mmCIF file with all atom_site columns, C-alpha atoms in Angstrom:
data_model
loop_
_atom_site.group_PDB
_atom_site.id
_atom_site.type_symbol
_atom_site.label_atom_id
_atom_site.label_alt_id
_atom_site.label_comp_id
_atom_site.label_asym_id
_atom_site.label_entity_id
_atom_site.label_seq_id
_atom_site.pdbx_PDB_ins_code
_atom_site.Cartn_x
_atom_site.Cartn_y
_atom_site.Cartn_z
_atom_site.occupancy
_atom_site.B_iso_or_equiv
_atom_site.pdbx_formal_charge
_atom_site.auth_seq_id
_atom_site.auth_comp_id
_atom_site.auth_asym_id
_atom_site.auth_atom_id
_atom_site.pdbx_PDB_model_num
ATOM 1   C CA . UNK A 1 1   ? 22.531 -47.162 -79.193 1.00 66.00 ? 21  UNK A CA 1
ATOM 2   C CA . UNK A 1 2   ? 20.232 -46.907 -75.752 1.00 83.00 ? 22  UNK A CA 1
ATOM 3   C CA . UNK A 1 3   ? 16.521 -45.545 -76.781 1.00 88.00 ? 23  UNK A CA 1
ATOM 4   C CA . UNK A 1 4   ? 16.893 -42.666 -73.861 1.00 90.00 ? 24  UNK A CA 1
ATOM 5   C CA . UNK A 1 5   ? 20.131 -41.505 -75.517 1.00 92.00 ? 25  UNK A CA 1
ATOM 6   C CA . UNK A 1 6   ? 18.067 -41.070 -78.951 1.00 92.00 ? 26  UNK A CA 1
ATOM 7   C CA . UNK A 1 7   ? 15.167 -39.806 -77.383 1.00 92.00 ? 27  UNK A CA 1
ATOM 8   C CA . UNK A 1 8   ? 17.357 -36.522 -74.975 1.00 93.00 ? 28  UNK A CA 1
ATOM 9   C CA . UNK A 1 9   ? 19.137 -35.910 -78.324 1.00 94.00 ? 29  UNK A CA 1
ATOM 10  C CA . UNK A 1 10  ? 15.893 -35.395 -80.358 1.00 94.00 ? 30  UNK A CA 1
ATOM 11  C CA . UNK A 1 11  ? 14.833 -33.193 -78.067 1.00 93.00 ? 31  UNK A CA 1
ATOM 12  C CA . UNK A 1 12  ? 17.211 -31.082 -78.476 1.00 94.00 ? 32  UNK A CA 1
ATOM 13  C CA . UNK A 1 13  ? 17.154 -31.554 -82.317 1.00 95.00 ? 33  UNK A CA 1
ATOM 14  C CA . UNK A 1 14  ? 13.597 -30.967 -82.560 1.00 93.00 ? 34  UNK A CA 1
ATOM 15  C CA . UNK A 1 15  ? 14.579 -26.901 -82.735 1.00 92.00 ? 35  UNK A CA 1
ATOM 16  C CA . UNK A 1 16  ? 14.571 -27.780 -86.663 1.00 92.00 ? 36  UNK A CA 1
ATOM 17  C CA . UNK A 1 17  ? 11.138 -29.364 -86.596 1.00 91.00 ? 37  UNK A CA 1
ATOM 18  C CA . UNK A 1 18  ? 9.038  -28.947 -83.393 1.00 87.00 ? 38  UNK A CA 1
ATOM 19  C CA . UNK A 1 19  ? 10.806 -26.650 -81.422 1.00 86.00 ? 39  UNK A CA 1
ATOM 20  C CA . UNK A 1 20  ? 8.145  -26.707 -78.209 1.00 88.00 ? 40  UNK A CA 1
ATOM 21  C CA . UNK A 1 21  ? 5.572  -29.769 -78.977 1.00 92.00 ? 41  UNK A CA 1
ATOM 22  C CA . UNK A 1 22  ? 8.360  -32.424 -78.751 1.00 93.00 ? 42  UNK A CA 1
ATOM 23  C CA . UNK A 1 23  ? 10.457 -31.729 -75.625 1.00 93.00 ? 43  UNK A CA 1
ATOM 24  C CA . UNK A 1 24  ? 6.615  -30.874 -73.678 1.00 94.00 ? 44  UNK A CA 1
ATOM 25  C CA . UNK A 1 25  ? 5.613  -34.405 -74.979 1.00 94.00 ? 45  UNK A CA 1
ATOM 26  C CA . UNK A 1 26  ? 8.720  -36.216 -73.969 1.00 93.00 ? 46  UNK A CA 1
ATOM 27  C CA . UNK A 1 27  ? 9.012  -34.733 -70.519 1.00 94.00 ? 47  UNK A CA 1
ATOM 28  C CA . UNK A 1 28  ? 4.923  -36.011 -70.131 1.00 94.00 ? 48  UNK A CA 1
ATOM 29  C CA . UNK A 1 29  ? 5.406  -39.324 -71.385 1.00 93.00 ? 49  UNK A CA 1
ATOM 30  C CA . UNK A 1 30  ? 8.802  -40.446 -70.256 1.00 92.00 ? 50  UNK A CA 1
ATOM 31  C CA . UNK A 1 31  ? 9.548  -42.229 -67.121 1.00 91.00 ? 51  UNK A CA 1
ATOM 32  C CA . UNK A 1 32  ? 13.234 -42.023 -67.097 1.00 92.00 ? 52  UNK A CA 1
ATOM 33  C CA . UNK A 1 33  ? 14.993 -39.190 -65.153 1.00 93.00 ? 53  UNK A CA 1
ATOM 34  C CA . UNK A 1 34  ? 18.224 -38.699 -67.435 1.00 93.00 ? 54  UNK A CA 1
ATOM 35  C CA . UNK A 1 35  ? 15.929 -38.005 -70.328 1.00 93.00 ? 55  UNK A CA 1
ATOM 36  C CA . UNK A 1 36  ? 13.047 -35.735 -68.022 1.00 95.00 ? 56  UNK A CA 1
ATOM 37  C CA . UNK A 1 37  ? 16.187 -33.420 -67.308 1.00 94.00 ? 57  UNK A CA 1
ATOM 38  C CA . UNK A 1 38  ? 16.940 -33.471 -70.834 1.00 94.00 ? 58  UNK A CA 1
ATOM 39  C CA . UNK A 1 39  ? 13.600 -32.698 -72.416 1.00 94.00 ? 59  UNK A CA 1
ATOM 40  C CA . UNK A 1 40  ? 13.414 -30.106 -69.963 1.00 94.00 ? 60  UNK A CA 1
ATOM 41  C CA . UNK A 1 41  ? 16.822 -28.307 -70.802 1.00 94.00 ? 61  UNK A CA 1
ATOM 42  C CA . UNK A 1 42  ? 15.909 -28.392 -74.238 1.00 94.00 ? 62  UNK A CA 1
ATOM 43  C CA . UNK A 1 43  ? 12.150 -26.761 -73.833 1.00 94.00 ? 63  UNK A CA 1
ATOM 44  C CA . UNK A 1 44  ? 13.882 -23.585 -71.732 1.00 94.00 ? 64  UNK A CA 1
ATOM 45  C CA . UNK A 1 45  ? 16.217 -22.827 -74.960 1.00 93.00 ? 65  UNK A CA 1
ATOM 46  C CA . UNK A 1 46  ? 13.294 -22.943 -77.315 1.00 93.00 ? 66  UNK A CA 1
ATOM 47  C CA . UNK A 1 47  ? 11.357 -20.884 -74.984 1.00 93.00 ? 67  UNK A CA 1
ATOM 48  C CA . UNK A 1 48  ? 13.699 -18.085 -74.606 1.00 91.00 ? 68  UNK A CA 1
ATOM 49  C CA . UNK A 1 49  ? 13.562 -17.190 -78.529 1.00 89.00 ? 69  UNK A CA 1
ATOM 50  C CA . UNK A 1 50  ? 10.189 -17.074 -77.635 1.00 90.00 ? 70  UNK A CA 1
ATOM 51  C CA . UNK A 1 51  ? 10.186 -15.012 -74.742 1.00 91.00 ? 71  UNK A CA 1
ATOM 52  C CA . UNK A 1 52  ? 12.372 -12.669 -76.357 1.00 89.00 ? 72  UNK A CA 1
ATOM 53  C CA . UNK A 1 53  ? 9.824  -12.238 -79.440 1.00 90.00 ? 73  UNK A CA 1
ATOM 54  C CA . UNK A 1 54  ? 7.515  -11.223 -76.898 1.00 92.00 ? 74  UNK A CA 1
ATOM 55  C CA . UNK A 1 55  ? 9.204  -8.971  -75.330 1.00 87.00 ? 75  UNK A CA 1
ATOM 56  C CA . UNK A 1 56  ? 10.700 -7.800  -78.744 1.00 84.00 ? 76  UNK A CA 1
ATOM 57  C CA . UNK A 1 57  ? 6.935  -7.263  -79.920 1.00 85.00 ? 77  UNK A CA 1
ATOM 58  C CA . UNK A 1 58  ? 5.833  -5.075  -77.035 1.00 84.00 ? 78  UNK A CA 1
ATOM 59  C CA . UNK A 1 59  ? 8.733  -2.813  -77.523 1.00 78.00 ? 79  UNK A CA 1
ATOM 60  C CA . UNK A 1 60  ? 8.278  -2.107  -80.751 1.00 77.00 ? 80  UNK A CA 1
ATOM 61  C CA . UNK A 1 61  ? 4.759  -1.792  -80.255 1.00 77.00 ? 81  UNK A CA 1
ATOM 62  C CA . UNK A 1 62  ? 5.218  0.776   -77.831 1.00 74.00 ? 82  UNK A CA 1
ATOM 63  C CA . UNK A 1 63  ? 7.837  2.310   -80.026 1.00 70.00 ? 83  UNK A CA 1
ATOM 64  C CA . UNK A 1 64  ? 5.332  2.561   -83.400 1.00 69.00 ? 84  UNK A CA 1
ATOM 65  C CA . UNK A 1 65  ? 3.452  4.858   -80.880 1.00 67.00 ? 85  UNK A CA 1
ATOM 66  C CA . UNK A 1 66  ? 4.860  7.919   -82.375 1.00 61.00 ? 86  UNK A CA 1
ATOM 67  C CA . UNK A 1 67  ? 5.926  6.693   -85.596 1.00 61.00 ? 87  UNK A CA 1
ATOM 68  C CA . UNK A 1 68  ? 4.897  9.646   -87.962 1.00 61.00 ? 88  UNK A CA 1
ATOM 69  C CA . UNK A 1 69  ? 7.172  12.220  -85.941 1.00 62.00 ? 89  UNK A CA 1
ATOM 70  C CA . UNK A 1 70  ? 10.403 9.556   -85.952 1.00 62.00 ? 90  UNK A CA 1
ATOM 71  C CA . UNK A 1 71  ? 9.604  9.253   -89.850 1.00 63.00 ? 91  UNK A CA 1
ATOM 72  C CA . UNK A 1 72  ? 10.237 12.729  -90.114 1.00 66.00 ? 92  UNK A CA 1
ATOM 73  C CA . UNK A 1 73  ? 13.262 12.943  -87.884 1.00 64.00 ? 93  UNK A CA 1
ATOM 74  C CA . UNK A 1 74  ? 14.942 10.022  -90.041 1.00 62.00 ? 94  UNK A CA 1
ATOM 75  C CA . UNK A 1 75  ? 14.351 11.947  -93.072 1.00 67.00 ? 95  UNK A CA 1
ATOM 76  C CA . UNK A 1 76  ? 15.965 15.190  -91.949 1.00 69.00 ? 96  UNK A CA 1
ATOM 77  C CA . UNK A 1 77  ? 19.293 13.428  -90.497 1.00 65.00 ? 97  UNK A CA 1
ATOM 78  C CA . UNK A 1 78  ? 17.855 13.279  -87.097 1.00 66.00 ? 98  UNK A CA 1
ATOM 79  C CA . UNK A 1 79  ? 18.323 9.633   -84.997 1.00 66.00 ? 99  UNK A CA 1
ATOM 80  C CA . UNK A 1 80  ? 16.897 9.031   -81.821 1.00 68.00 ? 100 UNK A CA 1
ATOM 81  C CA . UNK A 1 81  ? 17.182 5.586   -79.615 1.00 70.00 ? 101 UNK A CA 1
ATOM 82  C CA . UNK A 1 82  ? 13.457 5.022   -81.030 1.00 68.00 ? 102 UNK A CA 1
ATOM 83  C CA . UNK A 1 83  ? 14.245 4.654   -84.496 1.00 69.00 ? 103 UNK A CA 1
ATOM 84  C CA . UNK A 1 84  ? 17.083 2.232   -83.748 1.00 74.00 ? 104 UNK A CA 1
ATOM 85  C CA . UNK A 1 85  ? 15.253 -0.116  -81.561 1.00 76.00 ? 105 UNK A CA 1
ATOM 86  C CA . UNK A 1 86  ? 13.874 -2.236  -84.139 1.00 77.00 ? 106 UNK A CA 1
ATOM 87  C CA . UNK A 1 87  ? 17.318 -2.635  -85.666 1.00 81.00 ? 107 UNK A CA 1
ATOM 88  C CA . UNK A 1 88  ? 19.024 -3.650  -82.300 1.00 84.00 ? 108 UNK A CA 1
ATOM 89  C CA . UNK A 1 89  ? 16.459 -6.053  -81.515 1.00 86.00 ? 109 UNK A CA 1
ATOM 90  C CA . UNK A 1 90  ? 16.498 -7.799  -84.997 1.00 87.00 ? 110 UNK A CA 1
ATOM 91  C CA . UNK A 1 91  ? 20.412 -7.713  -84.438 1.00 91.00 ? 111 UNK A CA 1
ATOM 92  C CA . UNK A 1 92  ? 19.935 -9.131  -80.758 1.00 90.00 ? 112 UNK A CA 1
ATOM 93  C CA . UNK A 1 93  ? 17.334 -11.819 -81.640 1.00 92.00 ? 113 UNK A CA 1
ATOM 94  C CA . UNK A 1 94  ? 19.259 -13.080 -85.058 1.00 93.00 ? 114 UNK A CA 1
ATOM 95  C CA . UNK A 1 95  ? 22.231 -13.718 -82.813 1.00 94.00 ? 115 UNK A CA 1
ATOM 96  C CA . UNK A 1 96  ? 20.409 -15.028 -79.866 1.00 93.00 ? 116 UNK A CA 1
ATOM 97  C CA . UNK A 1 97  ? 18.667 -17.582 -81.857 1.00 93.00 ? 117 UNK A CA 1
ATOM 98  C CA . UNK A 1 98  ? 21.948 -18.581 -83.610 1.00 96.00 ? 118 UNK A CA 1
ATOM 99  C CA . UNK A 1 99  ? 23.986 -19.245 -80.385 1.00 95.00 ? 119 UNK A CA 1
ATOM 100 C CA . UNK A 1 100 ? 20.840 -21.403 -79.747 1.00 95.00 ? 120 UNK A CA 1
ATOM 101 C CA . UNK A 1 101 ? 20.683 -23.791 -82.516 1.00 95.00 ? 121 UNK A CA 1
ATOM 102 C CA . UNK A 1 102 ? 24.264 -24.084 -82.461 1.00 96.00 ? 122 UNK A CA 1
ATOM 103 C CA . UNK A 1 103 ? 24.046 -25.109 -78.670 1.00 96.00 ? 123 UNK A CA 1
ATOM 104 C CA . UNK A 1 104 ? 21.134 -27.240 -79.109 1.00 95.00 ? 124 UNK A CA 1
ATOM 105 C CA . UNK A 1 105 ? 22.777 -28.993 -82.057 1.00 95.00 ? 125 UNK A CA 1
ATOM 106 C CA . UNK A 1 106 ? 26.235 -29.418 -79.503 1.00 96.00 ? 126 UNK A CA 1
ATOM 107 C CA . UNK A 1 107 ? 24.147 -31.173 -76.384 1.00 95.00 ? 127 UNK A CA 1
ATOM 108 C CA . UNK A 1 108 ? 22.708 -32.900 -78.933 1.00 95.00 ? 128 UNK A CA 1
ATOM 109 C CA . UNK A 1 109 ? 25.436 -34.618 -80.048 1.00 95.00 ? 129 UNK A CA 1
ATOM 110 C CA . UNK A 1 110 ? 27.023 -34.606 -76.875 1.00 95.00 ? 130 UNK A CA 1
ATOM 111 C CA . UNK A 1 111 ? 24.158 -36.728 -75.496 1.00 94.00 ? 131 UNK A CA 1
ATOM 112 C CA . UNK A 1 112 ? 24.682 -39.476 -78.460 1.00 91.00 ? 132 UNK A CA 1
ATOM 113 C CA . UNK A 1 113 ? 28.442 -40.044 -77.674 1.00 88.00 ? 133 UNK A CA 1
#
C-alpha cells in the first residue's frame, strides 16, 4: 500500500483522535498534491462541528439572557421558540456530527481502495 494513500486516509480518520492537529500538520509538511487536497477536505469537516459549537454557544448565550422569565413560562405550560432552542441545537449538532464521522470514516476508506 502507497504511503500517500495511508497518509489522506488518516486524515480523515484522525476525527477519532486529533480531529484538527493532524490534517493542519499533514497539509504543512506534505509535498504531494493528492494528499494536500486530502488533508484539506478532511480539516473543513472537522471544522464545521466546530463552527457550529460556536455559533451554537452564542445563541444560547444570548438566549440565557432572560432565563428566569422562560423558567417561569415552562412551569405554567407556556413554550416559546426560546426555551426550545437549546433542544434543537443539541438535536441539530448530534446529527450533524454523526453524518460527519460517518462521511469521514467513508472517504476514508474510499481513499485506501
Amino acid at each position: 500500500m502507497d504511503n500517500n494513500k495511508i497518509l489522506s486516509a488518516l486524515c480523515y480518520f484522525s476525527i477519532f483522535f486529533a480531529p484538527l492537529l493532524l490534517p493542519v500538520i499533514v497539509y504543512f509538511i506534505t509535498n504531494d498534491r493528492e494528499v494536500k487536497t486530502h488533508a484539506k477536505r478532511s480539516l473543513i469537516s472537522h471544522l464545521a462541528p466546530v463552527v457550529v459549537l460556536i455559533a451554537g454557544f452564542v445563541i444560547l448565550s444570548l438566549s440565557l439572557v432572560s432565563f428566569e422569565n422562560r423558567m417561569t413560562s415552562l412551569m405554567t405550560g407556556q413554550f416559546d421558540f426560546w426555551s426550545l432552542v437549546p433542544f434543537l441545537f443539541m438535536a441539530v449538532y448530534g446529527v450533524l456530527s454523526l453524518v460527519i464521522i460517518v462521511w469521514n470514516v467513508y472517504q476514508g476508506v474510499k481513499v485506501l481502495r
